[in-house]
Amino acid sequence: MRFTRDIRNTILINFAGEKIGSVKDLIIDTSTKFPKVLYIDAELDRTDRIGNVDFTEPAKKIRILIPWDQIGSFRDYKEKKIKLKVHPHEIEMGALDYNKLLVGQHILDQQILNHKNIGLGRVDDVVLIEDGDKLVMVGLCVGVSGILQQLGFDFPVEIINKLLLLEEIKQDIIPWNYVLEYKPKKSQIKLRGKDTKDVLVKIVADNDEEAKKIVHKRKK
Amino acid sequence: MNTIKNFWSKIASRFTFIIPFLAIVGPGIITANVDNDVGGIATYSIVGASYGYQLIWLLIIITIALAVVQEMAARMGVVTGKGLAALIRENFGIKITFYAMMVLIIANLANTVAEFAGIAAGGEIFGVSRYISVPVAAFVVWILVILGSYKYVEKVLLFFCLIYVTYIISGLMTNPPWGQILHETVLPKMTWDTNFLIVAIATIGTTIAPWMQFFQQSIIAEKRIKIKDYKYEQLDTHIGAFLTNIVAFFIIIACAGTLYKAGIKIESASDAAIALQPLAGKYASGLFAIGLINAGVMASMVLPVSTAYAVSEGFGWESAIGRKFKEAPKFFILYTLFIIIGACIILFTKISLIKVMLFSQTANGILLPVILILMLLLCNNPKVMGKHVNKPGFNVIAWVTVIVTIILTLMLILTSVFPNIFT
């Protein structure tokens, strides 16, 4: 189980382990039932060639979309590193169309509405799970736990909880299949339910087994 | 025949402007008038009592600055249909929104306490105990928002705006020397001592507060003013900036013509109302006190509403005066808590009002630069504003206004924290 906070702003390294840029965002394909991550939106520090295109002078801070299948390793995400499978010269650049959304730009911080257009909260993060070599978006993080995570307060709160022998804080997740429609231009995501309580799944972060709860809820 | 036809078509065109304007008018005039709250009235009273007519020219600058900043908030509200906190969250993320909301809550709570203090002080001038005036005012403003629709609340607030005329009458009752006022406005006589500078900075610094941008944009979003009607909202905003400074002008001349001449120093608006009695008569003093109570009641409603709007928008909760309690529970709970805490602090503690106001001024001063810069970035972002982004000429005026306001606000904080800094 991953969150976009684990991936956005991580370092992009080549197969030799050298830093070549950073990951700015993820692009998902909403035409499929469960949105798959298609590309990473990366900013390359410096390059003289991308695919077939040669630059007369090395391009600096250039933003490109790198297909997810050209990512070789995702294992080092905790060290904030993502490794490219191919040489930067072999990157096949992607392009955006109306079916594709940028997670950071179009989903994070957007308002969640119920079916009667009543505001319920905002998206604090999204939950991604690994499905073979694919990364699939399964839910939206909401509520206090999501805010604490985004503000970086989760660790001190966790320590206080342990000291006070309180229960582990659980993440509030809305499974993606409860999303009725999303309106990127209005920054709104509309749910099928009346209240978030109707659709929420509570999970422990960083536990892959827990992610099954979201999938299970999704299959109901 | 043609002359008569032209005459009637001119009359008709006036009406085609007035009727839609009357439908739109409200957000600009209400927001600007609430700016003349208990703290604002205290500042203008001190200006008049300490420096006579010397600082009246500042009101011209304040009117322009207020009109420029509030126009941007109004335009964003009309174009996006969203409040400022919602736009900040969607465009700048959770961290900046969270910290901005925390500072806004602290600043607005301190301000709300000051408003209830104004109601208490105004009531006591008429012999009404604060243990009656404060709970009654708190209950009235609470029930109005909880039970009223947006239109109803707007009408009540517009009625409260009319009561500010008491300051105009109070000022006129002191028989102002118009020739001298005009002379000192056009050719200001400066006294470059430290206190003069501090009072001048405080006058400008207290005029533009973050709650104003949040409040005006939110009520425009709730009122759903359409882009085609923006010209009316723009006029509403400009009239509001003008009227609020007309009221400030008369507060200054009321105190300048009486307290300044008699050499009486004051520290608050209620001091001014009391001191006016032997100098301008009981009616002028009474009107001044009524104005103070009115300002306190109006602001003790608007500041909690502004906070509830901003926090709810920032965190995505439903926020609208027109919703039922069960549809927007967090919005109404926040509003209720603000009123209860504000009233209880005045009723059950012996907190120093001057310290509360200084604290609120400092918190506002910390937040204002951030909010104004974010507003300018949003107003220049075509993804947010489309073709309604700031025009290059307006941008120059807006940036100059914002930078000057930020510098003055920071100077105000410095003088609050280190009173002898400019000595």
mmCIF file with all atom_site columns, C-alpha atoms in Angstrom, chain B residues 271-409:
data_model
loop_
_atom_site.group_PDB
_atom_site.id
_atom_site.type_symbol
_atom_site.label_atom_id
_atom_site.label_alt_id
_atom_site.label_comp_id
_atom_site.label_asym_id
_atom_site.label_entity_id
_atom_site.label_seq_id
_atom_site.pdbx_PDB_ins_code
_atom_site.Cartn_x
_atom_site.Cartn_y
_atom_site.Cartn_z
_atom_site.occupancy
_atom_site.B_iso_or_equiv
_atom_site.pdbx_formal_charge
_atom_site.auth_seq_id
_atom_site.auth_comp_id
_atom_site.auth_asym_id
_atom_site.auth_atom_id
_atom_site.pdbx_PDB_model_num
ATOM 1   C CA . ASP B 1 271 ? -13.878 56.805 26.561  1.00 0.00 ? 271 ASP B CA 1
ATOM 2   C CA . ALA B 1 272 ? -14.703 59.000 23.557  1.00 0.00 ? 272 ALA B CA 1
ATOM 3   C CA . ALA B 1 273 ? -18.466 58.553 23.985  1.00 0.00 ? 273 ALA B CA 1
ATOM 4   C CA . ILE B 1 274 ? -18.257 59.464 27.690  1.00 0.00 ? 274 ILE B CA 1
ATOM 5   C CA . ALA B 1 275 ? -15.909 62.414 27.124  1.00 0.00 ? 275 ALA B CA 1
ATOM 6   C CA . LEU B 1 276 ? -18.143 63.827 24.377  1.00 0.00 ? 276 LEU B CA 1
ATOM 7   C CA . GLN B 1 277 ? -21.091 64.393 26.756  1.00 0.00 ? 277 GLN B CA 1
ATOM 8   C CA . PRO B 1 278 ? -19.991 67.669 28.409  1.00 0.00 ? 278 PRO B CA 1
ATOM 9   C CA . LEU B 1 279 ? -18.431 68.939 25.176  1.00 0.00 ? 279 LEU B CA 1
ATOM 10  C CA . ALA B 1 280 ? -20.974 68.084 22.480  1.00 0.00 ? 280 ALA B CA 1
ATOM 11  C CA . GLY B 1 281 ? -24.085 67.344 24.522  1.00 0.00 ? 281 GLY B CA 1
ATOM 12  C CA . LYS B 1 282 ? -25.786 64.160 25.680  1.00 0.00 ? 282 LYS B CA 1
ATOM 13  C CA . TYR B 1 283 ? -27.330 63.477 22.263  1.00 0.00 ? 283 TYR B CA 1
ATOM 14  C CA . ALA B 1 284 ? -23.995 63.491 20.448  1.00 0.00 ? 284 ALA B CA 1
ATOM 15  C CA . SER B 1 285 ? -22.526 61.300 23.190  1.00 0.00 ? 285 SER B CA 1
ATOM 16  C CA . GLY B 1 286 ? -25.554 58.969 23.100  1.00 0.00 ? 286 GLY B CA 1
ATOM 17  C CA . LEU B 1 287 ? -25.409 58.624 19.329  1.00 0.00 ? 287 LEU B CA 1
ATOM 18  C CA . PHE B 1 288 ? -21.702 57.823 19.570  1.00 0.00 ? 288 PHE B CA 1
ATOM 19  C CA . ALA B 1 289 ? -22.452 55.081 22.124  1.00 0.00 ? 289 ALA B CA 1
ATOM 20  C CA . ILE B 1 290 ? -25.323 53.675 19.999  1.00 0.00 ? 290 ILE B CA 1
ATOM 21  C CA . GLY B 1 291 ? -22.908 53.518 17.077  1.00 0.00 ? 291 GLY B CA 1
ATOM 22  C CA . LEU B 1 292 ? -20.413 51.650 19.247  1.00 0.00 ? 292 LEU B CA 1
ATOM 23  C CA . ILE B 1 293 ? -23.002 49.059 20.346  1.00 0.00 ? 293 ILE B CA 1
ATOM 24  C CA . ASN B 1 294 ? -24.171 48.669 16.738  1.00 0.00 ? 294 ASN B CA 1
ATOM 25  C CA . ALA B 1 295 ? -20.586 48.164 15.534  1.00 0.00 ? 295 ALA B CA 1
ATOM 26  C CA . GLY B 1 296 ? -20.012 45.579 18.259  1.00 0.00 ? 296 GLY B CA 1
ATOM 27  C CA . VAL B 1 297 ? -23.221 43.659 17.486  1.00 0.00 ? 297 VAL B CA 1
ATOM 28  C CA . MET B 1 298 ? -22.566 43.652 13.749  1.00 0.00 ? 298 MET B CA 1
ATOM 29  C CA . ALA B 1 299 ? -18.934 42.554 14.056  1.00 0.00 ? 299 ALA B CA 1
ATOM 30  C CA . SER B 1 300 ? -19.707 39.962 16.740  1.00 0.00 ? 300 SER B CA 1
ATOM 31  C CA . MET B 1 301 ? -21.904 38.304 14.122  1.00 0.00 ? 301 MET B CA 1
ATOM 32  C CA . VAL B 1 302 ? -19.690 38.783 11.071  1.00 0.00 ? 302 VAL B CA 1
ATOM 33  C CA . LEU B 1 303 ? -16.311 37.765 12.570  1.00 0.00 ? 303 LEU B CA 1
ATOM 34  C CA . PRO B 1 304 ? -17.520 34.327 13.770  1.00 0.00 ? 304 PRO B CA 1
ATOM 35  C CA . VAL B 1 305 ? -19.339 33.802 10.443  1.00 0.00 ? 305 VAL B CA 1
ATOM 36  C CA . SER B 1 306 ? -16.189 34.742 8.546   1.00 0.00 ? 306 SER B CA 1
ATOM 37  C CA . THR B 1 307 ? -14.146 32.243 10.591  1.00 0.00 ? 307 THR B CA 1
ATOM 38  C CA . ALA B 1 308 ? -16.720 29.486 10.165  1.00 0.00 ? 308 ALA B CA 1
ATOM 39  C CA . TYR B 1 309 ? -16.789 30.065 6.393   1.00 0.00 ? 309 TYR B CA 1
ATOM 40  C CA . ALA B 1 310 ? -13.004 30.071 6.039   1.00 0.00 ? 310 ALA B CA 1
ATOM 41  C CA . VAL B 1 311 ? -12.298 27.009 8.188   1.00 0.00 ? 311 VAL B CA 1
ATOM 42  C CA . SER B 1 312 ? -15.155 25.009 6.638   1.00 0.00 ? 312 SER B CA 1
ATOM 43  C CA . GLU B 1 313 ? -14.067 25.874 3.095   1.00 0.00 ? 313 GLU B CA 1
ATOM 44  C CA . GLY B 1 314 ? -10.445 25.059 3.877   1.00 0.00 ? 314 GLY B CA 1
ATOM 45  C CA . PHE B 1 315 ? -11.377 21.602 5.132   1.00 0.00 ? 315 PHE B CA 1
ATOM 46  C CA . GLY B 1 316 ? -14.139 21.030 2.584   1.00 0.00 ? 316 GLY B CA 1
ATOM 47  C CA . TRP B 1 317 ? -17.079 21.045 5.007   1.00 0.00 ? 317 TRP B CA 1
ATOM 48  C CA . GLU B 1 318 ? -20.400 22.458 3.932   1.00 0.00 ? 318 GLU B CA 1
ATOM 49  C CA . SER B 1 319 ? -20.513 26.153 4.671   1.00 0.00 ? 319 SER B CA 1
ATOM 50  C CA . ALA B 1 320 ? -23.527 28.348 4.080   1.00 0.00 ? 320 ALA B CA 1
ATOM 51  C CA . ILE B 1 321 ? -25.769 30.508 6.232   1.00 0.00 ? 321 ILE B CA 1
ATOM 52  C CA . GLY B 1 322 ? -28.666 29.333 4.082   1.00 0.00 ? 322 GLY B CA 1
ATOM 53  C CA . ARG B 1 323 ? -28.142 25.640 4.945   1.00 0.00 ? 323 ARG B CA 1
ATOM 54  C CA . LYS B 1 324 ? -29.907 23.842 7.793   1.00 0.00 ? 324 LYS B CA 1
ATOM 55  C CA . PHE B 1 325 ? -27.916 22.952 10.915  1.00 0.00 ? 325 PHE B CA 1
ATOM 56  C CA . LYS B 1 326 ? -27.864 19.234 10.045  1.00 0.00 ? 326 LYS B CA 1
ATOM 57  C CA . GLU B 1 327 ? -26.579 19.987 6.524   1.00 0.00 ? 327 GLU B CA 1
ATOM 58  C CA . ALA B 1 328 ? -23.646 22.126 7.694   1.00 0.00 ? 328 ALA B CA 1
ATOM 59  C CA . PRO B 1 329 ? -23.102 21.084 11.334  1.00 0.00 ? 329 PRO B CA 1
ATOM 60  C CA . LYS B 1 330 ? -19.397 21.956 11.548  1.00 0.00 ? 330 LYS B CA 1
ATOM 61  C CA . PHE B 1 331 ? -20.006 25.443 10.120  1.00 0.00 ? 331 PHE B CA 1
ATOM 62  C CA . PHE B 1 332 ? -22.716 26.227 12.677  1.00 0.00 ? 332 PHE B CA 1
ATOM 63  C CA . ILE B 1 333 ? -20.825 24.602 15.588  1.00 0.00 ? 333 ILE B CA 1
ATOM 64  C CA . LEU B 1 334 ? -17.777 26.749 14.829  1.00 0.00 ? 334 LEU B CA 1
ATOM 65  C CA . TYR B 1 335 ? -19.980 29.845 14.664  1.00 0.00 ? 335 TYR B CA 1
ATOM 66  C CA . THR B 1 336 ? -21.682 28.972 17.970  1.00 0.00 ? 336 THR B CA 1
ATOM 67  C CA . LEU B 1 337 ? -18.399 28.225 19.755  1.00 0.00 ? 337 LEU B CA 1
ATOM 68  C CA . PHE B 1 338 ? -16.943 31.552 18.679  1.00 0.00 ? 338 PHE B CA 1
ATOM 69  C CA . ILE B 1 339 ? -19.898 33.478 20.096  1.00 0.00 ? 339 ILE B CA 1
ATOM 70  C CA . ILE B 1 340 ? -19.979 31.499 23.351  1.00 0.00 ? 340 ILE B CA 1
ATOM 71  C CA . ILE B 1 341 ? -16.215 31.831 23.946  1.00 0.00 ? 341 ILE B CA 1
ATOM 72  C CA . GLY B 1 342 ? -16.152 35.532 22.963  1.00 0.00 ? 342 GLY B CA 1
ATOM 73  C CA . ALA B 1 343 ? -19.073 36.420 25.256  1.00 0.00 ? 343 ALA B CA 1
ATOM 74  C CA . CYS B 1 344 ? -17.855 34.268 28.172  1.00 0.00 ? 344 CYS B CA 1
ATOM 75  C CA . ILE B 1 345 ? -14.374 35.827 28.120  1.00 0.00 ? 345 ILE B CA 1
ATOM 76  C CA . ILE B 1 346 ? -15.931 39.290 28.543  1.00 0.00 ? 346 ILE B CA 1
ATOM 77  C CA . LEU B 1 347 ? -18.416 38.145 31.175  1.00 0.00 ? 347 LEU B CA 1
ATOM 78  C CA . PHE B 1 348 ? -16.251 35.923 33.347  1.00 0.00 ? 348 PHE B CA 1
ATOM 79  C CA . THR B 1 349 ? -12.660 37.140 33.047  1.00 0.00 ? 349 THR B CA 1
ATOM 80  C CA . LYS B 1 350 ? -10.895 40.400 33.772  1.00 0.00 ? 350 LYS B CA 1
ATOM 81  C CA . ILE B 1 351 ? -8.855  40.304 30.585  1.00 0.00 ? 351 ILE B CA 1
ATOM 82  C CA . SER B 1 352 ? -7.209  43.560 29.486  1.00 0.00 ? 352 SER B CA 1
ATOM 83  C CA . LEU B 1 353 ? -9.007  44.779 26.366  1.00 0.00 ? 353 LEU B CA 1
ATOM 84  C CA . ILE B 1 354 ? -5.967  46.687 25.152  1.00 0.00 ? 354 ILE B CA 1
ATOM 85  C CA . LYS B 1 355 ? -3.874  43.493 25.360  1.00 0.00 ? 355 LYS B CA 1
ATOM 86  C CA . VAL B 1 356 ? -6.575  41.542 23.500  1.00 0.00 ? 356 VAL B CA 1
ATOM 87  C CA . MET B 1 357 ? -6.660  44.135 20.723  1.00 0.00 ? 357 MET B CA 1
ATOM 88  C CA . LEU B 1 358 ? -2.870  44.247 20.469  1.00 0.00 ? 358 LEU B CA 1
ATOM 89  C CA . PHE B 1 359 ? -2.824  40.451 20.270  1.00 0.00 ? 359 PHE B CA 1
ATOM 90  C CA . SER B 1 360 ? -5.484  40.451 17.558  1.00 0.00 ? 360 SER B CA 1
ATOM 91  C CA . GLN B 1 361 ? -3.632  43.194 15.660  1.00 0.00 ? 361 GLN B CA 1
ATOM 92  C CA . THR B 1 362 ? -0.412  41.152 15.793  1.00 0.00 ? 362 THR B CA 1
ATOM 93  C CA . ALA B 1 363 ? -2.091  37.934 14.628  1.00 0.00 ? 363 ALA B CA 1
ATOM 94  C CA . ASN B 1 364 ? -3.812  39.833 11.792  1.00 0.00 ? 364 ASN B CA 1
ATOM 95  C CA . GLY B 1 365 ? -0.498  41.449 10.893  1.00 0.00 ? 365 GLY B CA 1
ATOM 96  C CA . ILE B 1 366 ? 1.214   38.068 10.636  1.00 0.00 ? 366 ILE B CA 1
ATOM 97  C CA . LEU B 1 367 ? -1.539  36.642 8.448   1.00 0.00 ? 367 LEU B CA 1
ATOM 98  C CA . LEU B 1 368 ? -2.269  39.634 6.206   1.00 0.00 ? 368 LEU B CA 1
ATOM 99  C CA . PRO B 1 369 ? 0.948   39.581 4.111   1.00 0.00 ? 369 PRO B CA 1
ATOM 100 C CA . VAL B 1 370 ? 0.467   35.865 3.403   1.00 0.00 ? 370 VAL B CA 1
ATOM 101 C CA . ILE B 1 371 ? -3.190  36.297 2.429   1.00 0.00 ? 371 ILE B CA 1
ATOM 102 C CA . LEU B 1 372 ? -2.595  39.355 0.231   1.00 0.00 ? 372 LEU B CA 1
ATOM 103 C CA . ILE B 1 373 ? 0.233   37.665 -1.660  1.00 0.00 ? 373 ILE B CA 1
ATOM 104 C CA . LEU B 1 374 ? -1.822  34.484 -2.139  1.00 0.00 ? 374 LEU B CA 1
ATOM 105 C CA . MET B 1 375 ? -4.717  36.633 -3.383  1.00 0.00 ? 375 MET B CA 1
ATOM 106 C CA . LEU B 1 376 ? -2.495  38.336 -5.925  1.00 0.00 ? 376 LEU B CA 1
ATOM 107 C CA . LEU B 1 377 ? -1.114  35.001 -7.117  1.00 0.00 ? 377 LEU B CA 1
ATOM 108 C CA . LEU B 1 378 ? -4.652  33.624 -7.478  1.00 0.00 ? 378 LEU B CA 1
ATOM 109 C CA . CYS B 1 379 ? -5.882  36.766 -9.226  1.00 0.00 ? 379 CYS B CA 1
ATOM 110 C CA . ASN B 1 380 ? -3.050  36.434 -11.752 1.00 0.00 ? 380 ASN B CA 1
ATOM 111 C CA . ASN B 1 381 ? -3.583  32.718 -12.362 1.00 0.00 ? 381 ASN B CA 1
ATOM 112 C CA . PRO B 1 382 ? -5.502  32.146 -15.620 1.00 0.00 ? 382 PRO B CA 1
ATOM 113 C CA . LYS B 1 383 ? -6.349  28.581 -14.512 1.00 0.00 ? 383 LYS B CA 1
ATOM 114 C CA . VAL B 1 384 ? -8.323  30.101 -11.624 1.00 0.00 ? 384 VAL B CA 1
ATOM 115 C CA . MET B 1 385 ? -9.552  33.383 -13.080 1.00 0.00 ? 385 MET B CA 1
ATOM 116 C CA . GLY B 1 386 ? -9.655  32.690 -16.830 1.00 0.00 ? 386 GLY B CA 1
ATOM 117 C CA . LYS B 1 387 ? -9.841  35.972 -18.724 1.00 0.00 ? 387 LYS B CA 1
ATOM 118 C CA . HIS B 1 388 ? -10.663 37.833 -15.497 1.00 0.00 ? 388 HIS B CA 1
ATOM 119 C CA . VAL B 1 389 ? -7.043  37.901 -14.279 1.00 0.00 ? 389 VAL B CA 1
ATOM 120 C CA . ASN B 1 390 ? -5.659  41.250 -13.118 1.00 0.00 ? 390 ASN B CA 1
ATOM 121 C CA . LYS B 1 391 ? -4.956  43.662 -15.966 1.00 0.00 ? 391 LYS B CA 1
ATOM 122 C CA . PRO B 1 392 ? -1.315  44.871 -16.122 1.00 0.00 ? 392 PRO B CA 1
ATOM 123 C CA . GLY B 1 393 ? -2.198  48.423 -15.005 1.00 0.00 ? 393 GLY B CA 1
ATOM 124 C CA . PHE B 1 394 ? -4.336  47.184 -12.119 1.00 0.00 ? 394 PHE B CA 1
ATOM 125 C CA . ASN B 1 395 ? -1.582  44.758 -11.151 1.00 0.00 ? 395 ASN B CA 1
ATOM 126 C CA . VAL B 1 396 ? 0.843   47.631 -10.605 1.00 0.00 ? 396 VAL B CA 1
ATOM 127 C CA . ILE B 1 397 ? -1.681  49.387 -8.331  1.00 0.00 ? 397 ILE B CA 1
ATOM 128 C CA . ALA B 1 398 ? -2.503  46.096 -6.567  1.00 0.00 ? 398 ALA B CA 1
ATOM 129 C CA . TRP B 1 399 ? 1.139   45.149 -5.920  1.00 0.00 ? 399 TRP B CA 1
ATOM 130 C CA . VAL B 1 400 ? 1.995   48.666 -4.703  1.00 0.00 ? 400 VAL B CA 1
ATOM 131 C CA . THR B 1 401 ? -1.071  48.631 -2.404  1.00 0.00 ? 401 THR B CA 1
ATOM 132 C CA . VAL B 1 402 ? -0.230  45.178 -1.098  1.00 0.00 ? 402 VAL B CA 1
ATOM 133 C CA . ILE B 1 403 ? 3.459   45.937 -0.524  1.00 0.00 ? 403 ILE B CA 1
ATOM 134 C CA . VAL B 1 404 ? 2.704   49.251 1.255   1.00 0.00 ? 404 VAL B CA 1
ATOM 135 C CA . THR B 1 405 ? 0.004   47.568 3.375   1.00 0.00 ? 405 THR B CA 1
ATOM 136 C CA . ILE B 1 406 ? 2.395   44.739 4.272   1.00 0.00 ? 406 ILE B CA 1
ATOM 137 C CA . ILE B 1 407 ? 5.170   47.176 5.271   1.00 0.00 ? 407 ILE B CA 1
ATOM 138 C CA . LEU B 1 408 ? 2.770   49.245 7.404   1.00 0.00 ? 408 LEU B CA 1
ATOM 139 C CA . THR B 1 409 ? 1.290   46.134 9.006   1.00 0.00 ? 409 THR B CA 1
#
